[in-house]
Amino acid sequence: MRIIPGGASSRPLFSPLVKVAAVAGAALAMAMAPAQAQETVKIGLILPMTGPFAPIGKQVEAGAKLYMQQNGSSVAGKKLELIVKDDGNVADTTRRLAQELVVNDKVAVLAGFGLTPLALATAPIATQAKVPMVVMAAATAIITEQSPFIVRTSFTLPQAAVSVADWALKNKVGKVVTLVSDYGPGIDAENSFKARYAAGGGAVGAELRVPLANPDFAPFLQRARDADPKAIFVFVPAGQSATFAKQFVERGIDKSGIKLIGPGDVTDDDVLDQMGDVMLGVQTVHHYSAAHPGAVNKKFVEAFMKANNMRPNFMGVGGYDGMHLIYAALTATKGATDGEGLLAAMRGQSWESPRGPMTIDPRTRDVVHNMYVRKVEKKDGHLYNIETDTIPMVKDPVKEAKK
Ligand code: PHB
């Protein structure tokens, strides 16, 4: 009789019959091993899939899913599972969903984040849980500073806004009025444009801020016009550019000789064609155009349009690149999913994105990429942002100024 060490009982641990069953069970488990050995790595993708900002969620989700479709859903021997959650653009919901994904689903990565307030609300969860948070859409500069676990594949508004100022100075545009959405990215865009433009001797006539929810641009456009500028610098978030363009035309500003300039959110590829010829000639600066030349983007745009029946915009490419970053990090860690290891692997990653070359700044965990000066033109009967100039590998100017 076997004595169980430290045990109170002297009865055998297993009866012979149970032992046989256990051995058989182990053999069965070994036989099944190839199918089961592949552990699953879960990624929680939280986005506004309903409500006025659903177009952002749809683009990011489509980009992320396309990357998985093209690259297979296994990385470093692990199976990837994407869990998509709709936060309806409510920050408390984003935070609650993130918590549930971490606690219940044990996700290795949190991703998505359609608008700035949604990313900011979730940052403390990433820090507490030590789970990487890949921001694929939101674009206020401070976001990456809210947690050491945040990495960004979208863009920052100051990256584009300072380049718009440089372009406007170079082209002697003259007096500019700024009109922005009244929250993080809009205020970033206004501040960065104004500071750079003023430093170069440019004049800003008025600074107008429009509420984010259900915006009525008409009274602000009237005030902009009254200031008699040569150009209006506009930032509206993806999802609002078509409404803006409609009211711009209704006010007759397109015929007033006042130019429309700004970061490329206002000539969003997703809706540019529907905005109509009134957008022809609008000059913007941004990191992504569906018309960006090169084989990588051509393949991306074709596959995206085929899978989704819509043109990818800068949000779609943010989702695609965010998924690339997750794959690259898992490959580097050989499938290990501890948050700190994944974060370390994400820092400094460089790759060829459909947008062009792209790097995750190892210091700031923020995106570094080209800014392109573009002009809306017609190509094959459709409106596109045609790139005319490149400002190479721009870092977030707000973080560079703090160095
Ligand atoms: C943001 O909320 O950070 C945001 C949303 C849409 C954009 C740009 C920034 O087009």
Coordinates of C-alpha atoms and ligand atoms in Angstrom, one line a residue:
M1 CA 0.0 0.0 0.0
R2 CA 1.3 3.4 -0.9
I3 CA 1.5 6.0 1.8
I4 CA 0.5 9.4 0.6
P5 CA 3.2 11.7 1.8
G6 CA 1.8 14.2 4.3
G7 CA -1.6 12.8 3.8
A8 CA -3.9 11.8 6.7
S9 CA -5.2 8.8 5.0
S10 CA -3.4 5.6 4.2
R11 CA -5.8 4.7 1.4
P12 CA -4.4 4.4 -2.1
L13 CA -4.8 7.6 -4.1
F14 CA -6.2 5.9 -7.2
S15 CA -8.0 2.6 -7.5
P16 CA -6.5 0.4 -10.3
L17 CA -9.5 1.0 -12.4
V18 CA -9.3 4.7 -12.1
K19 CA -5.6 4.5 -12.9
V20 CA -6.3 2.7 -16.1
A21 CA -8.9 5.3 -17.0
A22 CA -6.5 8.1 -16.2
V23 CA -3.7 6.6 -18.4
A24 CA -6.2 6.2 -21.2
G25 CA -7.3 9.7 -20.8
A26 CA -3.8 11.0 -20.9
A27 CA -3.2 9.0 -24.1
L28 CA -6.3 10.5 -25.6
A29 CA -5.2 14.0 -24.6
M30 CA -1.8 13.4 -26.3
A31 CA -3.5 12.1 -29.4
M32 CA -5.6 15.3 -29.5
A33 CA -2.6 17.5 -28.8
P34 CA -1.9 18.9 -32.2
A35 CA -5.4 20.3 -32.4
Q36 CA -5.5 21.7 -28.9
A37 CA -1.9 22.8 -28.5
Q38 CA -2.5 25.9 -30.3
E39 CA -3.4 28.3 -27.6
T40 CA -5.7 31.2 -28.4
V41 CA -4.6 34.8 -28.0
K42 CA -7.5 37.1 -27.7
I43 CA -7.6 40.7 -28.9
G44 CA -10.4 43.0 -27.8
L45 CA -11.4 45.5 -30.4
I46 CA -13.6 48.3 -28.9
L47 CA -15.1 50.7 -31.4
P48 CA -18.2 52.9 -32.0
M49 CA -20.1 50.5 -34.3
T50 CA -23.4 52.3 -33.9
G51 CA -24.4 56.0 -33.7
P52 CA -23.0 59.0 -35.6
F53 CA -19.4 57.7 -35.4
A54 CA -20.1 54.2 -36.7
P55 CA -18.3 55.0 -39.9
I56 CA -15.0 55.2 -37.8
G57 CA -15.7 51.8 -36.2
K58 CA -16.7 50.2 -39.5
Q59 CA -13.4 51.4 -41.2
V60 CA -11.2 50.3 -38.3
E61 CA -12.8 46.9 -38.0
A62 CA -12.6 46.3 -41.7
G63 CA -8.9 47.2 -41.8
A64 CA -8.1 44.9 -38.8
K65 CA -10.1 42.0 -40.3
L66 CA -8.5 42.5 -43.7
Y67 CA -5.1 42.2 -42.2
M68 CA -6.1 39.0 -40.5
Q69 CA -7.6 37.6 -43.6
Q70 CA -4.5 38.4 -45.6
N71 CA -2.0 37.1 -43.0
G72 CA -3.8 34.2 -41.5
S73 CA -5.2 34.0 -38.0
S74 CA -2.2 32.2 -36.4
V75 CA 0.9 33.9 -35.2
A76 CA 4.0 32.3 -33.6
G77 CA 2.0 29.1 -33.1
K78 CA -0.9 30.8 -31.4
K79 CA -4.4 31.2 -32.8
L80 CA -5.7 34.8 -32.8
E81 CA -9.3 35.6 -31.8
L82 CA -10.7 39.0 -32.5
I83 CA -13.5 40.1 -30.1
V84 CA -15.3 43.1 -31.5
K85 CA -17.3 45.3 -29.0
D86 CA -19.5 48.3 -29.8
D87 CA -19.2 51.2 -27.3
G88 CA -21.6 53.5 -29.2
N89 CA -19.1 56.3 -28.6
V90 CA -19.9 56.4 -24.8
A91 CA -16.7 56.6 -22.8
D92 CA -18.1 54.8 -19.7
T93 CA -19.1 51.9 -22.0
T94 CA -15.6 51.7 -23.5
R95 CA -14.0 51.5 -20.1
R96 CA -16.5 48.9 -18.9
L97 CA -16.0 46.8 -22.0
A98 CA -12.3 47.0 -21.6
Q99 CA -12.5 45.8 -18.0
E100 CA -14.7 42.9 -19.0
L101 CA -12.4 41.9 -21.9
V102 CA -9.5 41.9 -19.5
V103 CA -11.1 40.2 -16.5
N104 CA -13.5 37.7 -18.3
D105 CA -12.0 37.1 -21.7
K106 CA -8.4 37.5 -20.6
V107 CA -7.5 39.4 -23.7
A108 CA -3.8 39.9 -24.4
V109 CA -4.3 43.2 -26.2
L110 CA -7.0 46.0 -26.1
A111 CA -7.4 47.8 -29.5
G112 CA -9.5 50.2 -31.4
F113 CA -10.6 53.5 -29.7
G114 CA -12.5 55.5 -32.2
L115 CA -12.5 58.9 -30.6
T116 CA -10.2 60.6 -28.1
P117 CA -12.5 60.5 -25.0
L118 CA -12.9 56.8 -25.5
A119 CA -9.2 56.2 -25.5
L120 CA -8.6 58.5 -22.5
A121 CA -11.3 56.7 -20.4
T122 CA -9.6 53.3 -21.0
A123 CA -6.0 54.3 -20.3
P124 CA -6.2 53.5 -16.6
I125 CA -7.4 50.0 -17.3
A126 CA -4.4 49.3 -19.6
T127 CA -2.1 50.5 -16.8
Q128 CA -3.7 48.5 -14.0
A129 CA -4.0 45.3 -16.1
K130 CA -0.6 45.8 -17.8
V131 CA -2.3 45.1 -21.1
P132 CA -1.1 46.8 -24.3
M133 CA -3.6 49.2 -25.7
V134 CA -3.3 49.8 -29.5
V135 CA -4.9 53.1 -30.4
M136 CA -6.0 52.7 -34.1
A137 CA -8.1 55.8 -34.6
A138 CA -8.1 58.5 -31.9
A139 CA -5.6 61.3 -32.6
T140 CA -5.2 63.8 -29.8
A141 CA -1.4 64.1 -29.0
I142 CA -1.7 63.5 -25.2
I143 CA -3.3 60.0 -25.5
T144 CA -0.1 58.0 -25.5
E145 CA 1.1 59.8 -22.4
Q146 CA -1.9 58.5 -20.4
S147 CA -0.5 55.0 -19.9
P148 CA 2.9 53.4 -20.5
F149 CA 0.9 50.6 -22.2
I150 CA -0.5 52.7 -25.0
V151 CA 0.9 52.5 -28.6
R152 CA -0.6 54.3 -31.5
T153 CA -1.0 53.4 -35.2
S154 CA -3.4 56.2 -36.2
F155 CA -1.9 59.7 -36.3
T156 CA -1.7 62.9 -34.3
L157 CA -3.5 66.1 -35.3
P158 CA -0.4 68.3 -34.7
Q159 CA 1.6 66.2 -37.2
A160 CA -0.8 67.3 -39.9
A161 CA -1.6 70.8 -38.6
V162 CA 2.0 72.1 -38.5
S163 CA 2.5 70.9 -42.0
V164 CA -0.7 72.7 -43.1
A165 CA 0.8 75.9 -41.5
D166 CA 4.1 75.4 -43.3
W167 CA 2.3 74.8 -46.6
A168 CA 0.1 77.9 -46.1
L169 CA 3.2 80.1 -45.3
K170 CA 5.1 78.8 -48.3
N171 CA 2.1 79.5 -50.6
K172 CA 1.5 82.9 -49.1
V173 CA -2.2 82.1 -48.3
G174 CA -2.7 85.2 -46.1
K175 CA -5.2 85.6 -43.3
V176 CA -6.7 82.3 -42.0
V177 CA -9.7 81.6 -39.7
T178 CA -9.6 78.3 -37.8
L179 CA -12.8 76.3 -37.4
V180 CA -12.5 73.1 -35.4
S181 CA -14.5 70.6 -33.5
D182 CA -14.5 71.6 -29.8
Y183 CA -12.6 68.7 -28.2
G184 CA -9.1 67.2 -28.0
P185 CA -8.1 66.7 -31.6
G186 CA -9.8 70.0 -32.7
I187 CA -8.0 72.0 -30.0
D188 CA -4.7 70.2 -30.9
A189 CA -5.2 71.1 -34.5
E190 CA -6.1 74.8 -33.8
N191 CA -3.2 75.3 -31.3
S192 CA -0.6 73.6 -33.5
F193 CA -1.7 75.4 -36.7
K194 CA -1.9 78.8 -35.0
A195 CA 1.5 78.6 -33.2
R196 CA 3.3 77.5 -36.3
Y197 CA 1.5 79.9 -38.6
A198 CA 2.0 82.9 -36.3
A199 CA 5.7 82.0 -35.8
G200 CA 6.2 82.2 -39.6
G201 CA 4.4 85.6 -39.8
G202 CA 0.9 84.3 -40.8
A203 CA -2.2 86.0 -39.4
V204 CA -5.1 84.1 -37.8
G205 CA -8.2 86.2 -37.9
A206 CA -10.6 84.2 -35.6
E207 CA -10.6 80.9 -33.8
L208 CA -14.0 79.1 -33.9
R209 CA -14.9 76.0 -32.1
V210 CA -18.0 73.9 -33.0
P211 CA -19.6 71.5 -30.5
L212 CA -18.8 67.8 -31.2
A213 CA -22.3 66.5 -30.8
N214 CA -24.9 67.2 -33.6
P215 CA -23.0 70.1 -35.0
D216 CA -24.6 73.0 -36.8
F217 CA -21.8 74.5 -38.8
A218 CA -23.9 77.3 -40.4
P219 CA -23.5 80.0 -37.7
F220 CA -19.8 79.3 -37.4
L221 CA -19.3 79.4 -41.2
Q222 CA -21.1 82.8 -41.2
R223 CA -18.7 84.1 -38.5
A224 CA -15.7 82.7 -40.4
R225 CA -16.9 84.5 -43.5
D226 CA -17.5 87.8 -41.7
A227 CA -13.8 87.8 -40.6
D228 CA -13.0 88.0 -44.3
P229 CA -10.1 85.5 -44.5
K230 CA -8.3 84.1 -47.5
A231 CA -8.7 80.6 -46.1
I232 CA -10.6 78.6 -43.5
F233 CA -8.6 75.9 -41.7
V234 CA -11.0 73.2 -40.7
F235 CA -10.9 70.1 -38.5
V236 CA -14.0 67.9 -38.2
P237 CA -13.7 64.3 -37.1
A238 CA -14.3 61.5 -39.6
G239 CA -18.1 61.0 -39.8
Q240 CA -18.8 64.7 -40.0
S241 CA -17.1 65.9 -43.1
A242 CA -20.0 65.3 -45.4
T243 CA -22.3 67.4 -43.2
F244 CA -19.7 70.1 -43.1
A245 CA -19.2 70.2 -46.9
K246 CA -23.0 70.4 -47.4
Q247 CA -23.3 73.4 -45.1
F248 CA -20.2 75.0 -46.6
V249 CA -21.9 74.9 -50.0
E250 CA -25.3 76.0 -48.6
R251 CA -23.5 79.1 -47.2
G252 CA -22.0 79.7 -50.7
I253 CA -18.5 79.8 -49.3
D254 CA -17.3 77.6 -52.1
K255 CA -18.1 80.5 -54.5
S256 CA -16.7 83.2 -52.2
G257 CA -13.0 82.7 -53.2
I258 CA -12.2 81.6 -49.6
K259 CA -10.0 78.5 -49.6
L260 CA -10.7 75.4 -47.5
I261 CA -7.6 74.0 -46.0
G262 CA -6.7 71.7 -43.0
P263 CA -5.8 68.2 -42.0
G264 CA -7.2 65.5 -44.3
D265 CA -10.1 64.5 -42.1
V266 CA -12.2 67.0 -44.0
T267 CA -11.6 65.3 -47.3
D268 CA -12.2 61.8 -45.8
D269 CA -11.8 59.2 -48.5
D270 CA -14.8 57.3 -47.2
V271 CA -17.2 60.0 -48.3
L272 CA -15.2 62.3 -50.6
D273 CA -16.9 61.1 -53.7
Q274 CA -20.4 61.8 -52.3
M275 CA -19.3 65.4 -51.3
G276 CA -19.2 66.2 -55.0
D277 CA -17.2 68.5 -57.2
V278 CA -17.3 71.3 -54.8
M279 CA -14.4 69.6 -53.1
L280 CA -12.2 69.8 -56.2
G281 CA -9.0 71.7 -55.5
V282 CA -9.2 71.5 -51.7
Q283 CA -5.7 71.2 -50.3
T284 CA -5.0 69.3 -47.2
V285 CA -2.1 67.5 -45.4
H286 CA -2.5 64.0 -44.1
H287 CA -0.8 60.6 -43.6
Y288 CA -3.1 58.5 -45.8
S289 CA -4.8 58.8 -49.2
A290 CA -6.5 55.9 -50.9
A291 CA -4.7 57.3 -54.0
H292 CA -1.2 57.0 -52.4
P293 CA 1.0 55.5 -55.1
G294 CA 2.8 52.2 -54.8
A295 CA 2.1 48.4 -54.9
V296 CA 1.4 48.0 -51.1
N297 CA -1.4 50.6 -51.1
K298 CA -2.8 49.4 -54.5
K299 CA -3.2 45.9 -53.1
F300 CA -4.6 47.2 -49.8
V301 CA -7.2 49.4 -51.5
E302 CA -8.3 46.7 -54.0
A303 CA -8.7 44.0 -51.3
F304 CA -10.4 46.5 -48.9
M305 CA -12.9 47.6 -51.5
K306 CA -13.6 44.0 -52.6
A307 CA -14.3 42.9 -49.0
N308 CA -16.2 45.9 -47.8
N309 CA -17.7 47.7 -50.8
M310 CA -16.2 51.0 -49.5
R311 CA -13.0 52.9 -50.0
P312 CA -10.5 52.7 -47.1
N313 CA -9.8 55.9 -45.3
F314 CA -7.2 56.9 -42.7
M315 CA -9.2 55.0 -40.1
G316 CA -9.2 51.8 -42.1
V317 CA -5.4 52.0 -42.5
G318 CA -5.1 52.6 -38.8
G319 CA -6.9 49.4 -38.1
Y320 CA -4.8 47.5 -40.7
D321 CA -1.5 48.8 -39.3
G322 CA -2.6 48.2 -35.7
M323 CA -3.2 44.6 -36.5
H324 CA 0.2 44.4 -38.2
L325 CA 1.8 45.8 -35.1
I326 CA 0.1 43.1 -32.9
Y327 CA 1.3 40.4 -35.3
A328 CA 4.8 41.8 -35.4
A329 CA 5.0 42.0 -31.6
L330 CA 3.7 38.4 -31.1
T331 CA 6.2 37.2 -33.7
A332 CA 9.0 38.9 -31.8
T333 CA 8.0 37.5 -28.4
K334 CA 7.5 34.0 -30.0
G335 CA 3.9 34.0 -29.0
A336 CA 4.5 35.1 -25.4
T337 CA 1.7 37.4 -24.3
D338 CA 2.8 39.2 -21.1
G339 CA 2.0 42.9 -21.5
E340 CA 5.4 44.3 -20.8
G341 CA 7.1 41.9 -23.3
L342 CA 4.6 42.8 -26.0
L343 CA 5.0 46.5 -25.3
A344 CA 8.8 46.2 -25.6
A345 CA 8.4 44.3 -28.9
M346 CA 6.1 47.0 -30.2
R347 CA 8.5 49.9 -29.5
G348 CA 10.6 50.7 -32.5
Q349 CA 8.8 48.4 -35.0
S350 CA 9.1 49.7 -38.6
W351 CA 7.2 48.5 -41.6
E352 CA 5.9 49.5 -45.0
S353 CA 2.3 50.4 -44.5
P354 CA -0.2 51.2 -47.3
R355 CA 0.4 54.8 -46.1
G356 CA 4.1 54.6 -46.8
P357 CA 7.0 53.9 -44.3
M358 CA 6.0 53.9 -40.7
T359 CA 7.7 53.5 -37.3
I360 CA 6.6 53.3 -33.7
D361 CA 8.8 55.8 -31.9
P362 CA 10.5 53.7 -29.2
R363 CA 10.6 56.7 -26.8
T364 CA 7.0 57.9 -27.1
R365 CA 5.2 54.8 -28.4
D366 CA 3.6 57.1 -31.0
V367 CA 3.4 56.8 -34.7
V368 CA 6.1 58.3 -37.0
H369 CA 5.1 58.6 -40.7
N370 CA 5.2 60.8 -43.8
M371 CA 2.8 63.7 -44.1
Y372 CA 1.6 64.3 -47.6
V373 CA 0.3 67.5 -49.2
R374 CA -2.7 66.6 -51.3
K375 CA -5.2 68.2 -53.6
V376 CA -8.6 66.9 -54.4
E377 CA -8.7 65.9 -58.1
K378 CA -10.8 63.7 -60.3
K379 CA -9.3 60.4 -61.4
D380 CA -11.3 57.8 -63.4
G381 CA -14.5 59.8 -62.7
H382 CA -13.9 59.7 -58.9
L383 CA -12.7 62.3 -56.4
Y384 CA -9.4 61.5 -54.7
N385 CA -6.8 63.2 -52.5
I386 CA -3.8 63.3 -55.0
E387 CA -0.5 63.7 -53.2
T388 CA 1.7 66.4 -54.5
D389 CA 4.5 66.7 -51.8
T390 CA 6.0 64.6 -49.0
I391 CA 7.3 65.7 -45.6
P392 CA 9.2 62.6 -44.5
M393 CA 8.9 60.8 -41.2
V394 CA 7.1 63.4 -39.0
K395 CA 7.1 62.8 -35.3
D396 CA 4.4 64.2 -33.1
P397 CA 5.5 67.8 -32.7
V398 CA 3.9 68.2 -29.3
K399 CA 6.0 65.5 -27.8
E400 CA 9.1 66.7 -29.6
A401 CA 8.7 70.1 -28.1
K402 CA 8.6 68.6 -24.6
K403 CA 11.9 66.7 -25.0
Ligands
PHB1 C1 -10.4 61.7 -32.2 O1 -11.5 61.7 -31.5 O2 -9.3 61.6 -31.7 C2 -10.6 61.8 -33.7 C3 -11.7 61.3 -34.3 C4 -11.8 61.4 -35.7 C5 -10.8 62.0 -36.4 C6 -9.7 62.5 -35.8 C7 -9.6 62.4 -34.4 O3 -11.0 62.2 -37.8

